[in-house]
PDB file of C-alpha atoms in Angstrom:
ATOM      1  CA  MET A   1     113.725 105.384  94.319  1.00  0.00           C
ATOM      2  CA  GLN A   2     111.510 107.849  92.365  1.00  0.00           C
ATOM      3  CA  GLU A   3     110.734 111.508  93.647  1.00  0.00           C
ATOM      4  CA  ILE A   4     107.869 111.076  96.168  1.00  0.00           C
ATOM      5  CA  PRO A   5     104.826 113.136  94.749  1.00  0.00           C
ATOM      6  CA  MET A   6     102.686 115.564  96.460  1.00  0.00           C
ATOM      7  CA  ALA A   7      99.325 114.748  94.620  1.00  0.00           C
ATOM      8  CA  ASP A   8      98.414 118.049  93.443  1.00  0.00           C
ATOM      9  CA  GLY A   9      94.574 118.935  92.591  1.00  0.00           C
ATOM     10  CA  VAL A  10      93.177 116.394  95.286  1.00  0.00           C
ATOM     11  CA  GLY A  11      92.407 119.045  97.844  1.00  0.00           C
ATOM     12  CA  LEU A  12      95.216 117.865 100.305  1.00  0.00           C
ATOM     13  CA  ARG A  13      95.277 119.721 103.607  1.00  0.00           C
ATOM     14  CA  LYS A  14      97.863 117.754 105.479  1.00  0.00           C
ATOM     15  CA  LEU A  15      99.691 114.274 105.646  1.00  0.00           C
ATOM     16  CA  VAL A  16     100.214 112.719 109.060  1.00  0.00           C
ATOM     17  CA  VAL A  17     102.947 110.001 109.455  1.00  0.00           C
ATOM     18  CA  TYR A  18     103.063 107.606 112.101  1.00  0.00           C
ATOM     19  CA  ARG A  19     105.731 104.819 112.904  1.00  0.00           C
ATOM     20  CA  GLU A  20     106.620 102.533 115.669  1.00  0.00           C
ATOM     21  CA  GLU A  21     108.984  99.882 116.188  1.00  0.00           C
ATOM     22  CA  LEU A  22     108.338  97.102 118.920  1.00  0.00           C
ATOM     23  CA  VAL A  23     111.180  96.421 120.987  1.00  0.00           C
ATOM     24  CA  THR A  24     110.043  93.925 123.663  1.00  0.00           C
ATOM     25  CA  GLU A  25     106.904  91.787 123.942  1.00  0.00           C
ATOM     26  CA  ALA A  26     106.191  89.759 127.376  1.00  0.00           C
ATOM     27  CA  GLY A  27     109.638  90.813 128.447  1.00  0.00           C
ATOM     28  CA  ALA A  28     111.407  89.396 125.431  1.00  0.00           C
ATOM     29  CA  SER A  29     112.640  90.703 122.131  1.00  0.00           C
ATOM     30  CA  PRO A  30     111.147  89.606 118.916  1.00  0.00           C
ATOM     31  CA  VAL A  31     113.197  87.244 116.652  1.00  0.00           C
ATOM     32  CA  ARG A  32     112.690  89.909 114.003  1.00  0.00           C
ATOM     33  CA  PRO A  33     112.549  93.581 114.787  1.00  0.00           C
ATOM     34  CA  VAL A  34     109.266  94.974 113.086  1.00  0.00           C
ATOM     35  CA  GLN A  35     108.013  98.465 112.079  1.00  0.00           C
ATOM     36  CA  GLN A  36     104.725  99.366 111.508  1.00  0.00           C
ATOM     37  CA  ALA A  37     103.845 102.831 109.645  1.00  0.00           C
ATOM     38  CA  SER A  38     100.605 104.538 108.445  1.00  0.00           C
ATOM     39  CA  ILE A  39     100.372 107.568 106.299  1.00  0.00           C
ATOM     40  CA  ALA A  40      97.120 109.841 106.477  1.00  0.00           C
ATOM     41  CA  ALA A  41      96.083 112.186 103.613  1.00  0.00           C
ATOM     42  CA  VAL A  42      93.473 114.682 104.682  1.00  0.00           C
ATOM     43  CA  VAL A  43      91.622 115.802 101.677  1.00  0.00           C
ATOM     44  CA  GLN A  44      88.467 117.752 100.708  1.00  0.00           C
ATOM     45  CA  ASN A  45      85.486 115.749 100.210  1.00  0.00           C
ATOM     46  CA  PRO A  46      84.386 116.515  96.608  1.00  0.00           C
ATOM     47  CA  TRP A  47      80.860 115.179  97.416  1.00  0.00           C
ATOM     48  CA  ALA A  48      80.135 116.515 100.628  1.00  0.00           C
ATOM     49  CA  GLY A  49      76.457 117.690 100.814  1.00  0.00           C
ATOM     50  CA  THR A  50      75.508 115.746  97.387  1.00  0.00           C
ATOM     51  CA  PRO A  51      72.499 113.387  97.115  1.00  0.00           C
ATOM     52  CA  PRO A  52      73.027 109.615  97.562  1.00  0.00           C
ATOM     53  CA  ASP A  53      72.589 109.083  93.919  1.00  0.00           C
ATOM     54  CA  ARG A  54      75.422 111.457  93.019  1.00  0.00           C
ATOM     55  CA  ASP A  55      77.772 109.564  90.506  1.00  0.00           C
ATOM     56  CA  LEU A  56      81.248 109.351  91.734  1.00  0.00           C
ATOM     57  CA  SER A  57      83.210 107.866  89.284  1.00  0.00           C
ATOM     58  CA  VAL A  58      84.635 111.299  87.712  1.00  0.00           C
ATOM     59  CA  GLU A  59      86.326 112.395  90.969  1.00  0.00           C
ATOM     60  CA  VAL A  60      87.238 108.933  91.685  1.00  0.00           C
ATOM     61  CA  ALA A  61      89.378 108.590  88.503  1.00  0.00           C
ATOM     62  CA  ARG A  62      90.947 112.069  89.064  1.00  0.00           C
ATOM     63  CA  ILE A  63      91.827 111.941  92.873  1.00  0.00           C
ATOM     64  CA  ALA A  64      92.128 108.125  93.832  1.00  0.00           C
ATOM     65  CA  PRO A  65      95.163 107.275  91.756  1.00  0.00           C
ATOM     66  CA  SER A  66      97.207 110.534  93.000  1.00  0.00           C
ATOM     67  CA  LEU A  67      96.299 109.480  96.636  1.00  0.00           C
ATOM     68  CA  ALA A  68      97.385 105.835  96.102  1.00  0.00           C
ATOM     69  CA  LYS A  69     100.822 106.833  94.575  1.00  0.00           C
ATOM     70  CA  LEU A  70     101.367 109.627  97.436  1.00  0.00           C
ATOM     71  CA  LEU A  71     100.587 107.178 100.433  1.00  0.00           C
ATOM     72  CA  THR A  72     102.492 104.217  99.081  1.00  0.00           C
ATOM     73  CA  TYR A  73     105.503 105.943  98.055  1.00  0.00           C
ATOM     74  CA  ARG A  74     105.578 107.665 101.490  1.00  0.00           C
ATOM     75  CA  LEU A  75     105.134 104.220 103.164  1.00  0.00           C
ATOM     76  CA  ILE A  76     108.223 102.861 101.189  1.00  0.00           C
ATOM     77  CA  GLU A  77     110.182 105.714 102.231  1.00  0.00           C
ATOM     78  CA  VAL A  78     109.222 105.467 105.925  1.00  0.00           C
ATOM     79  CA  LEU A  79     109.741 101.911 106.085  1.00  0.00           C
ATOM     80  CA  GLY A  80     113.138 101.495 104.141  1.00  0.00           C
ATOM     81  CA  GLY A  81     111.987 100.306 100.784  1.00  0.00           C
ATOM     82  CA  VAL A  82     109.351  98.139  99.176  1.00  0.00           C
ATOM     83  CA  ASP A  83     111.161  94.790  99.755  1.00  0.00           C
ATOM     84  CA  GLN A  84     111.001  95.644 103.458  1.00  0.00           C
ATOM     85  CA  ILE A  85     107.101  95.626 103.450  1.00  0.00           C
ATOM     86  CA  GLU A  86     105.277  92.425 104.259  1.00  0.00           C
ATOM     87  CA  ALA A  87     101.791  93.481 105.162  1.00  0.00           C
ATOM     88  CA  PHE A  88      99.395  96.279 104.273  1.00  0.00           C
ATOM     89  CA  GLY A  89      96.034  97.732 104.657  1.00  0.00           C
ATOM     90  CA  LYS A  90      93.873 100.784 103.933  1.00  0.00           C
ATOM     91  CA  ALA A  91      91.179 103.019 105.457  1.00  0.00           C
ATOM     92  CA  ALA A  92      89.076 105.952 105.111  1.00  0.00           C
ATOM     93  CA  ILE A  93      87.335 108.233 107.771  1.00  0.00           C
ATOM     94  CA  VAL A  94      84.740 110.535 106.385  1.00  0.00           C
ATOM     95  CA  GLY A  95      83.672 113.849 107.853  1.00  0.00           C
ATOM     96  CA  GLU A  96      80.117 114.486 109.076  1.00  0.00           C
ATOM     97  CA  GLU A  97      78.700 115.899 106.031  1.00  0.00           C
ATOM     98  CA  GLY A  98      79.960 113.055 103.917  1.00  0.00           C
ATOM     99  CA  GLN A  99      78.608 109.461 103.106  1.00  0.00           C
ATOM    100  CA  ILE A 100      80.267 106.285 103.908  1.00  0.00           C
ATOM    101  CA  GLU A 101      80.392 105.593 100.114  1.00  0.00           C
ATOM    102  CA  HIS A 102      82.525 108.714  99.593  1.00  0.00           C
ATOM    103  CA  GLY A 103      85.397 107.032 101.630  1.00  0.00           C
ATOM    104  CA  GLY A 104      84.709 103.709  99.946  1.00  0.00           C
ATOM    105  CA  ALA A 105      84.878 105.656  96.458  1.00  0.00           C
ATOM    106  CA  LEU A 106      88.435 106.601  97.314  1.00  0.00           C
ATOM    107  CA  ILE A 107      89.798 103.248  98.643  1.00  0.00           C
ATOM    108  CA  HIS A 108      87.764 100.365  97.402  1.00  0.00           C
ATOM    109  CA  THR A 109      88.060 100.845  93.465  1.00  0.00           C
ATOM    110  CA  PRO A 110      90.931  99.925  91.205  1.00  0.00           C
ATOM    111  CA  TYR A 111      92.178 103.513  91.007  1.00  0.00           C
ATOM    112  CA  PHE A 112      93.237 103.240  94.450  1.00  0.00           C
ATOM    113  CA  GLY A 113      93.580  99.449  95.550  1.00  0.00           C
ATOM    114  CA  ASN A 114      95.049  98.156  92.354  1.00  0.00           C
ATOM    115  CA  LEU A 115      97.758 100.757  92.273  1.00  0.00           C
ATOM    116  CA  MET A 116      98.414 100.542  96.002  1.00  0.00           C
ATOM    117  CA  ARG A 117      98.983  96.747  95.472  1.00  0.00           C
ATOM    118  CA  GLU A 118     101.260  97.294  92.339  1.00  0.00           C
ATOM    119  CA  PHE A 119     103.419  99.956  93.979  1.00  0.00           C
ATOM    120  CA  LEU A 120     103.776  97.698  97.105  1.00  0.00           C
ATOM    121  CA  GLU A 121     104.496  94.611  94.927  1.00  0.00           C
ATOM    122  CA  GLY A 122     101.537  92.618  96.675  1.00  0.00           C
ATOM    123  CA  GLU A 123      99.216  90.164  95.304  1.00  0.00           C
ATOM    124  CA  SER A 124      96.595  89.895  98.242  1.00  0.00           C
ATOM    125  CA  ILE A 125      93.218  91.671  98.582  1.00  0.00           C
ATOM    126  CA  ILE A 126      94.051  94.735 100.733  1.00  0.00           C
ATOM    127  CA  CYS A 127      92.405  94.638 104.179  1.00  0.00           C
ATOM    128  CA  PHE A 128      90.494  97.588 105.187  1.00  0.00           C
ATOM    129  CA  ALA A 129      88.188  99.798 107.535  1.00  0.00           C
ATOM    130  CA  ASP A 130      86.013 102.779 107.008  1.00  0.00           C
ATOM    131  CA  THR A 131      83.838 104.734 109.060  1.00  0.00           C
ATOM    132  CA  ARG A 132      82.371 108.210 109.404  1.00  0.00           C
ATOM    133  CA  ALA A 133      83.521 110.083 112.388  1.00  0.00           C
ATOM    134  CA  ASP A 134      84.373 113.427 113.983  1.00  0.00           C
ATOM    135  CA  ALA A 135      87.708 114.888 113.894  1.00  0.00           C
ATOM    136  CA  GLY A 136      90.360 113.197 116.195  1.00  0.00           C
ATOM    137  CA  GLN A 137      88.317 109.861 116.454  1.00  0.00           C
ATOM    138  CA  PRO A 138      90.793 106.867 116.021  1.00  0.00           C
ATOM    139  CA  LEU A 139      90.187 104.018 113.586  1.00  0.00           C
ATOM    140  CA  VAL A 140      91.954 100.631 113.880  1.00  0.00           C
ATOM    141  CA  VAL A 141      93.339  99.425 110.450  1.00  0.00           C
ATOM    142  CA  PRO A 142      93.926  95.757 109.827  1.00  0.00           C
ATOM    143  CA  LEU A 143      96.925  94.421 108.063  1.00  0.00           C
ATOM    144  CA  TRP A 144      97.635  91.020 106.531  1.00  0.00           C
ATOM    145  CA  HIS A 145     100.514  89.740 104.256  1.00  0.00           C
ATOM    146  CA  LYS A 146     100.858  91.320 100.858  1.00  0.00           C
ATOM    147  CA  THR A 147     101.355  88.149  98.931  1.00  0.00           C
ATOM    148  CA  ARG A 148     100.287  85.145 101.315  1.00  0.00           C
ATOM    149  CA  ALA A 149      96.850  86.437 102.584  1.00  0.00           C
ATOM    150  CA  ALA A 150      96.573  83.105 104.593  1.00  0.00           C
ATOM    151  CA  THR A 151      99.828  83.551 106.456  1.00  0.00           C
ATOM    152  CA  ARG A 152      98.228  84.089 110.024  1.00  0.00           C
ATOM    153  CA  SER A 153     101.534  85.599 111.339  1.00  0.00           C
ATOM    154  CA  HIS A 154     100.908  88.701 109.542  1.00  0.00           C
ATOM    155  CA  TYR A 155      97.152  89.282 110.897  1.00  0.00           C
ATOM    156  CA  GLN A 156      97.899  92.556 112.888  1.00  0.00           C
ATOM    157  CA  THR A 157      96.310  95.953 113.329  1.00  0.00           C
ATOM    158  CA  ILE A 158      97.855  99.443 113.438  1.00  0.00           C
ATOM    159  CA  SER A 159      95.664 102.252 114.940  1.00  0.00           C
ATOM    160  CA  THR A 160      95.380 105.829 113.007  1.00  0.00           C
ATOM    161  CA  ARG A 161      94.151 109.233 114.313  1.00  0.00           C
ATOM    162  CA  VAL A 162      94.719 112.670 112.942  1.00  0.00           C
ATOM    163  CA  SER A 163      93.881 115.191 115.999  1.00  0.00           C
ATOM    164  CA  ASP A 164      92.100 117.666 113.666  1.00  0.00           C
ATOM    165  CA  ALA A 165      90.616 115.773 110.801  1.00  0.00           C
ATOM    166  CA  PRO A 166      88.219 114.798 109.315  1.00  0.00           C
ATOM    167  CA  ARG A 167      86.552 118.051 109.422  1.00  0.00           C
ATOM    168  CA  ALA A 168      82.864 118.077 108.292  1.00  0.00           C
ATOM    169  CA  ARG A 169      83.594 118.200 104.578  1.00  0.00           C
ATOM    170  CA  GLU A 170      86.747 116.205 104.665  1.00  0.00           C
ATOM    171  CA  ILE A 171      87.909 112.626 104.280  1.00  0.00           C
ATOM    172  CA  VAL A 172      91.043 111.086 105.907  1.00  0.00           C
ATOM    173  CA  VAL A 173      92.590 108.436 103.406  1.00  0.00           C
ATOM    174  CA  VAL A 174      95.032 106.016 105.001  1.00  0.00           C
ATOM    175  CA  ALA A 175      97.616 103.447 103.813  1.00  0.00           C
ATOM    176  CA  ALA A 176      99.326 101.397 106.340  1.00  0.00           C
ATOM    177  CA  ALA A 177     101.902  98.550 106.510  1.00  0.00           C
ATOM    178  CA  SER A 178     104.310  96.370 108.401  1.00  0.00           C
ATOM    179  CA  THR A 179     107.847  94.967 107.684  1.00  0.00           C
ATOM    180  CA  GLY A 180     106.876  91.683 109.411  1.00  0.00           C
ATOM    181  CA  PRO A 181     104.667  89.579 111.493  1.00  0.00           C
ATOM    182  CA  ARG A 182     103.423  90.053 115.219  1.00  0.00           C
ATOM    183  CA  PRO A 183     105.793  89.482 117.695  1.00  0.00           C
ATOM    184  CA  HIS A 184     106.284  85.773 118.954  1.00  0.00           C
ATOM    185  CA  PRO A 185     103.690  84.279 116.272  1.00  0.00           C
ATOM    186  CA  ARG A 186     102.704  80.758 117.137  1.00  0.00           C
ATOM    187  CA  ILE A 187      99.327  79.851 116.315  1.00  0.00           C
ATOM    188  CA  GLY A 188      99.856  78.069 112.963  1.00  0.00           C
ATOM    189  CA  ASP A 189      98.882  78.967 109.553  1.00  0.00           C
ATOM    190  CA  ARG A 190      95.649  78.654 107.713  1.00  0.00           C
ATOM    191  CA  THR A 191      97.440  76.566 104.830  1.00  0.00           C
ATOM    192  CA  THR A 192      98.548  73.770 107.278  1.00  0.00           C
ATOM    193  CA  ASP A 193      95.728  73.623 109.851  1.00  0.00           C
ATOM    194  CA  PRO A 194      93.912  70.504 110.441  1.00  0.00           C
ATOM    195  CA  ALA A 195      90.613  69.955 109.231  1.00  0.00           C
ATOM    196  CA  ILE A 196      88.128  71.266 112.097  1.00  0.00           C
ATOM    197  CA  THR A 197      84.469  70.607 112.081  1.00  0.00           C
ATOM    198  CA  THR A 198      81.649  70.165 114.698  1.00  0.00           C
ATOM    199  CA  LYS A 199      82.137  66.590 114.409  1.00  0.00           C
ATOM    200  CA  SER A 200      86.056  66.460 114.815  1.00  0.00           C
ATOM    201  CA  LEU A 201      85.172  68.307 117.973  1.00  0.00           C
ATOM    202  CA  GLU A 202      82.270  66.265 119.423  1.00  0.00           C
ATOM    203  CA  THR A 203      83.969  65.716 122.703  1.00  0.00           C
ATOM    204  CA  VAL A 204      84.877  69.279 123.203  1.00  0.00           C
ATOM    205  CA  LEU A 205      81.620  70.787 122.110  1.00  0.00           C
ATOM    206  CA  SER A 206      79.391  68.075 124.067  1.00  0.00           C
TER     207      SER A 206
END
Protein backbone atom coordinates (compact mmCIF):
# COMPACT_ATOMS: atom_id res chain seq x y z
CA MET A 1 0.00 0.00 0.00
CA GLN A 2 1.11 3.55 -0.63
CA GLU A 3 2.61 5.65 2.14
CA ILE A 4 -0.12 7.18 4.28
CA PRO A 5 -0.37 10.97 3.68
CA MET A 6 -0.46 13.53 6.48
CA ALA A 7 -2.68 16.15 4.78
CA ASP A 8 -0.40 19.16 5.10
CA GLY A 9 -2.04 22.55 4.88
CA VAL A 10 -5.51 21.60 6.12
CA GLY A 11 -5.12 22.88 9.69
CA LEU A 12 -4.90 19.39 11.19
CA ARG A 13 -4.57 19.36 14.99
CA LYS A 14 -4.94 15.66 15.73
CA LEU A 15 -6.12 12.27 14.48
CA VAL A 16 -8.17 9.92 16.63
CA VAL A 17 -8.30 6.24 15.66
CA TYR A 18 -10.93 3.90 17.10
CA ARG A 19 -11.27 0.19 16.38
CA GLU A 20 -13.40 -2.55 17.87
CA GLU A 21 -13.94 -6.26 17.24
CA LEU A 22 -17.09 -8.01 18.34
CA VAL A 23 -16.30 -11.33 19.99
CA THR A 24 -19.73 -12.57 21.06
CA GLU A 25 -23.33 -11.42 20.74
CA ALA A 26 -26.16 -13.01 22.72
CA GLY A 27 -23.71 -15.59 24.03
CA ALA A 28 -22.59 -16.81 20.62
CA SER A 29 -19.71 -15.95 18.34
CA PRO A 30 -20.64 -14.41 15.00
CA VAL A 31 -20.17 -16.61 11.96
CA ARG A 32 -17.73 -13.97 10.73
CA PRO A 33 -15.56 -11.94 13.12
CA VAL A 34 -16.14 -8.30 12.21
CA GLN A 35 -14.12 -5.20 12.99
CA GLN A 36 -15.35 -1.61 12.88
CA ALA A 37 -13.17 1.47 12.86
CA SER A 38 -13.42 5.22 12.64
CA ILE A 39 -10.76 7.81 11.92
CA ALA A 40 -11.46 11.36 13.10
CA ALA A 41 -9.47 14.37 11.92
CA VAL A 42 -9.68 17.54 14.00
CA VAL A 43 -9.11 20.51 11.70
CA GLN A 44 -9.40 24.27 11.87
CA ASN A 45 -12.66 25.62 10.51
CA PRO A 46 -11.55 28.01 7.74
CA TRP A 47 -15.00 29.65 7.69
CA ALA A 48 -15.62 30.14 11.43
CA GLY A 49 -17.25 33.48 12.06
CA THR A 50 -17.98 34.18 8.38
CA PRO A 51 -21.46 35.21 7.12
CA PRO A 52 -23.95 32.64 5.80
CA ASP A 53 -23.50 33.79 2.19
CA ARG A 54 -19.76 33.14 2.15
CA ASP A 55 -18.60 31.07 -0.86
CA LEU A 56 -17.06 27.85 0.47
CA SER A 57 -15.79 26.37 -2.79
CA VAL A 58 -12.16 27.52 -2.73
CA GLU A 59 -11.39 25.96 0.64
CA VAL A 60 -13.41 22.84 -0.17
CA ALA A 61 -11.30 22.15 -3.26
CA ARG A 62 -8.12 22.67 -1.22
CA ILE A 63 -8.97 20.83 2.00
CA ALA A 64 -11.52 18.08 1.32
CA PRO A 65 -9.43 15.92 -1.08
CA SER A 66 -6.50 15.75 1.34
CA LEU A 67 -8.82 14.80 4.20
CA ALA A 68 -10.49 12.12 2.10
CA LYS A 69 -7.13 10.57 1.26
CA LEU A 70 -5.78 10.80 4.80
CA LEU A 71 -8.84 9.29 6.48
CA THR A 72 -9.48 6.49 3.98
CA TYR A 73 -5.86 5.44 3.83
CA ARG A 74 -5.85 5.21 7.63
CA LEU A 75 -9.03 3.13 7.55
CA ILE A 76 -7.43 0.77 5.05
CA GLU A 77 -4.38 0.41 7.29
CA VAL A 78 -6.39 -0.15 10.49
CA LEU A 79 -8.79 -2.69 8.98
CA GLY A 80 -6.21 -4.71 7.07
CA GLY A 81 -6.68 -3.64 3.48
CA VAL A 82 -9.30 -2.24 1.16
CA ASP A 83 -10.54 -5.73 0.28
CA GLN A 84 -11.49 -6.27 3.93
CA ILE A 85 -13.79 -3.24 4.06
CA GLU A 86 -17.44 -3.95 3.21
CA ALA A 87 -19.39 -1.04 4.70
CA PHE A 88 -18.64 2.66 5.05
CA GLY A 89 -19.91 5.96 6.40
CA LYS A 90 -18.82 9.55 7.03
CA ALA A 91 -19.56 12.36 9.48
CA ALA A 92 -18.71 15.89 10.56
CA ILE A 93 -19.04 17.68 13.89
CA VAL A 94 -18.81 21.48 13.75
CA GLY A 95 -17.70 23.65 16.68
CA GLU A 96 -19.97 26.35 18.08
CA GLU A 97 -18.58 29.21 15.97
CA GLY A 98 -19.20 27.29 12.76
CA GLN A 99 -22.28 26.46 10.70
CA ILE A 100 -23.68 23.02 9.87
CA GLU A 101 -22.95 23.89 6.24
CA HIS A 102 -19.23 24.07 7.05
CA GLY A 103 -19.21 20.40 8.02
CA GLY A 104 -21.30 19.53 4.99
CA ALA A 105 -18.83 21.37 2.77
CA LEU A 106 -16.04 19.04 3.87
CA ILE A 107 -17.90 15.72 3.54
CA HIS A 108 -20.84 16.11 1.13
CA THR A 109 -19.12 17.32 -2.03
CA PRO A 110 -17.36 15.21 -4.68
CA TYR A 111 -14.03 16.49 -3.36
CA PHE A 112 -14.50 14.22 -0.35
CA GLY A 113 -17.27 11.71 -1.08
CA ASN A 114 -16.20 10.68 -4.57
CA LEU A 115 -12.61 10.22 -3.46
CA MET A 116 -13.51 8.27 -0.34
CA ARG A 117 -15.69 5.99 -2.46
CA GLU A 118 -12.92 5.48 -5.01
CA PHE A 119 -10.20 4.85 -2.43
CA LEU A 120 -12.40 2.24 -0.70
CA GLU A 121 -13.54 0.73 -4.02
CA GLY A 122 -17.19 1.44 -3.32
CA GLU A 123 -20.18 2.26 -5.50
CA SER A 124 -22.93 3.15 -3.02
CA ILE A 125 -23.86 6.59 -1.75
CA ILE A 126 -22.00 7.01 1.54
CA CYS A 127 -24.20 7.16 4.64
CA PHE A 128 -23.56 10.23 6.78
CA ALA A 129 -24.24 12.18 9.94
CA ASP A 130 -23.44 15.78 10.77
CA THR A 131 -24.13 18.13 13.65
CA ARG A 132 -22.85 21.10 15.61
CA ALA A 133 -21.71 20.25 19.13
CA ASP A 134 -19.41 21.09 22.01
CA ALA A 135 -16.12 19.28 22.51
CA GLY A 136 -16.50 15.69 23.57
CA GLN A 137 -20.05 15.15 22.33
CA PRO A 138 -20.57 11.75 20.68
CA LEU A 139 -22.02 11.24 17.22
CA VAL A 140 -23.46 8.01 15.81
CA VAL A 141 -22.21 7.34 12.28
CA PRO A 142 -24.38 5.08 10.08
CA LEU A 143 -22.77 2.52 7.78
CA TRP A 144 -24.03 0.42 4.91
CA HIS A 145 -22.57 -1.84 2.23
CA LYS A 146 -20.10 -0.05 0.00
CA THR A 147 -21.28 -1.68 -3.24
CA ARG A 148 -24.74 -3.09 -2.44
CA ALA A 149 -26.70 -0.47 -0.53
CA ALA A 150 -29.79 -2.72 -0.36
CA THR A 151 -27.89 -5.34 1.66
CA ARG A 152 -29.70 -4.99 4.97
CA SER A 153 -27.21 -7.14 6.93
CA HIS A 154 -24.67 -4.31 6.69
CA TYR A 155 -26.93 -1.60 8.12
CA GLN A 156 -25.06 -0.74 11.30
CA THR A 157 -23.60 2.17 13.25
CA ILE A 158 -20.42 3.18 15.03
CA SER A 159 -20.12 5.93 17.63
CA THR A 160 -17.37 8.53 17.42
CA ARG A 161 -16.16 10.99 20.04
CA VAL A 162 -13.10 13.21 20.49
CA SER A 163 -12.73 14.32 24.10
CA ASP A 164 -11.34 17.79 23.36
CA ALA A 165 -12.91 18.51 19.98
CA PRO A 166 -14.38 20.23 18.21
CA ARG A 167 -13.29 23.44 19.82
CA ALA A 168 -15.30 26.53 18.88
CA ARG A 169 -13.42 27.12 15.62
CA GLU A 170 -12.82 23.50 14.62
CA ILE A 171 -14.48 20.73 12.64
CA VAL A 172 -14.14 17.01 13.31
CA VAL A 173 -14.28 15.05 10.04
CA VAL A 174 -14.84 11.30 10.32
CA ALA A 175 -14.53 8.33 7.98
CA ALA A 176 -15.77 4.99 9.29
CA ALA A 177 -15.97 1.43 8.02
CA SER A 178 -16.75 -2.18 8.88
CA THR A 179 -15.30 -5.44 7.61
CA GLY A 180 -18.64 -7.21 7.58
CA PRO A 181 -22.27 -7.35 8.68
CA ARG A 182 -24.02 -7.08 12.02
CA PRO A 183 -23.68 -10.18 14.22
CA HIS A 184 -26.24 -12.89 13.41
CA PRO A 185 -28.08 -10.99 10.62
CA ARG A 186 -31.43 -12.63 9.84
CA ILE A 187 -34.01 -10.06 8.77
CA GLY A 188 -33.76 -10.61 5.04
CA ASP A 189 -32.68 -8.33 2.25
CA ARG A 190 -34.38 -5.47 0.45
CA THR A 191 -33.84 -7.15 -2.92
CA THR A 192 -35.75 -10.29 -1.87
CA ASP A 193 -38.46 -8.78 0.36
CA PRO A 194 -42.07 -9.55 -0.52
CA ALA A 195 -44.22 -6.68 -1.73
CA ILE A 196 -45.70 -5.17 1.44
CA THR A 197 -48.56 -2.64 1.26
CA THR A 198 -51.39 -1.60 3.54
CA LYS A 199 -53.66 -3.82 1.44
CA SER A 200 -51.48 -6.90 1.87
CA LEU A 201 -51.52 -6.30 5.65
CA GLU A 202 -55.22 -5.56 6.01
CA THR A 203 -55.71 -8.31 8.57
CA VAL A 204 -52.78 -7.09 10.67
CA LEU A 205 -53.68 -3.40 10.50
CA SER A 206 -57.43 -3.76 11.01
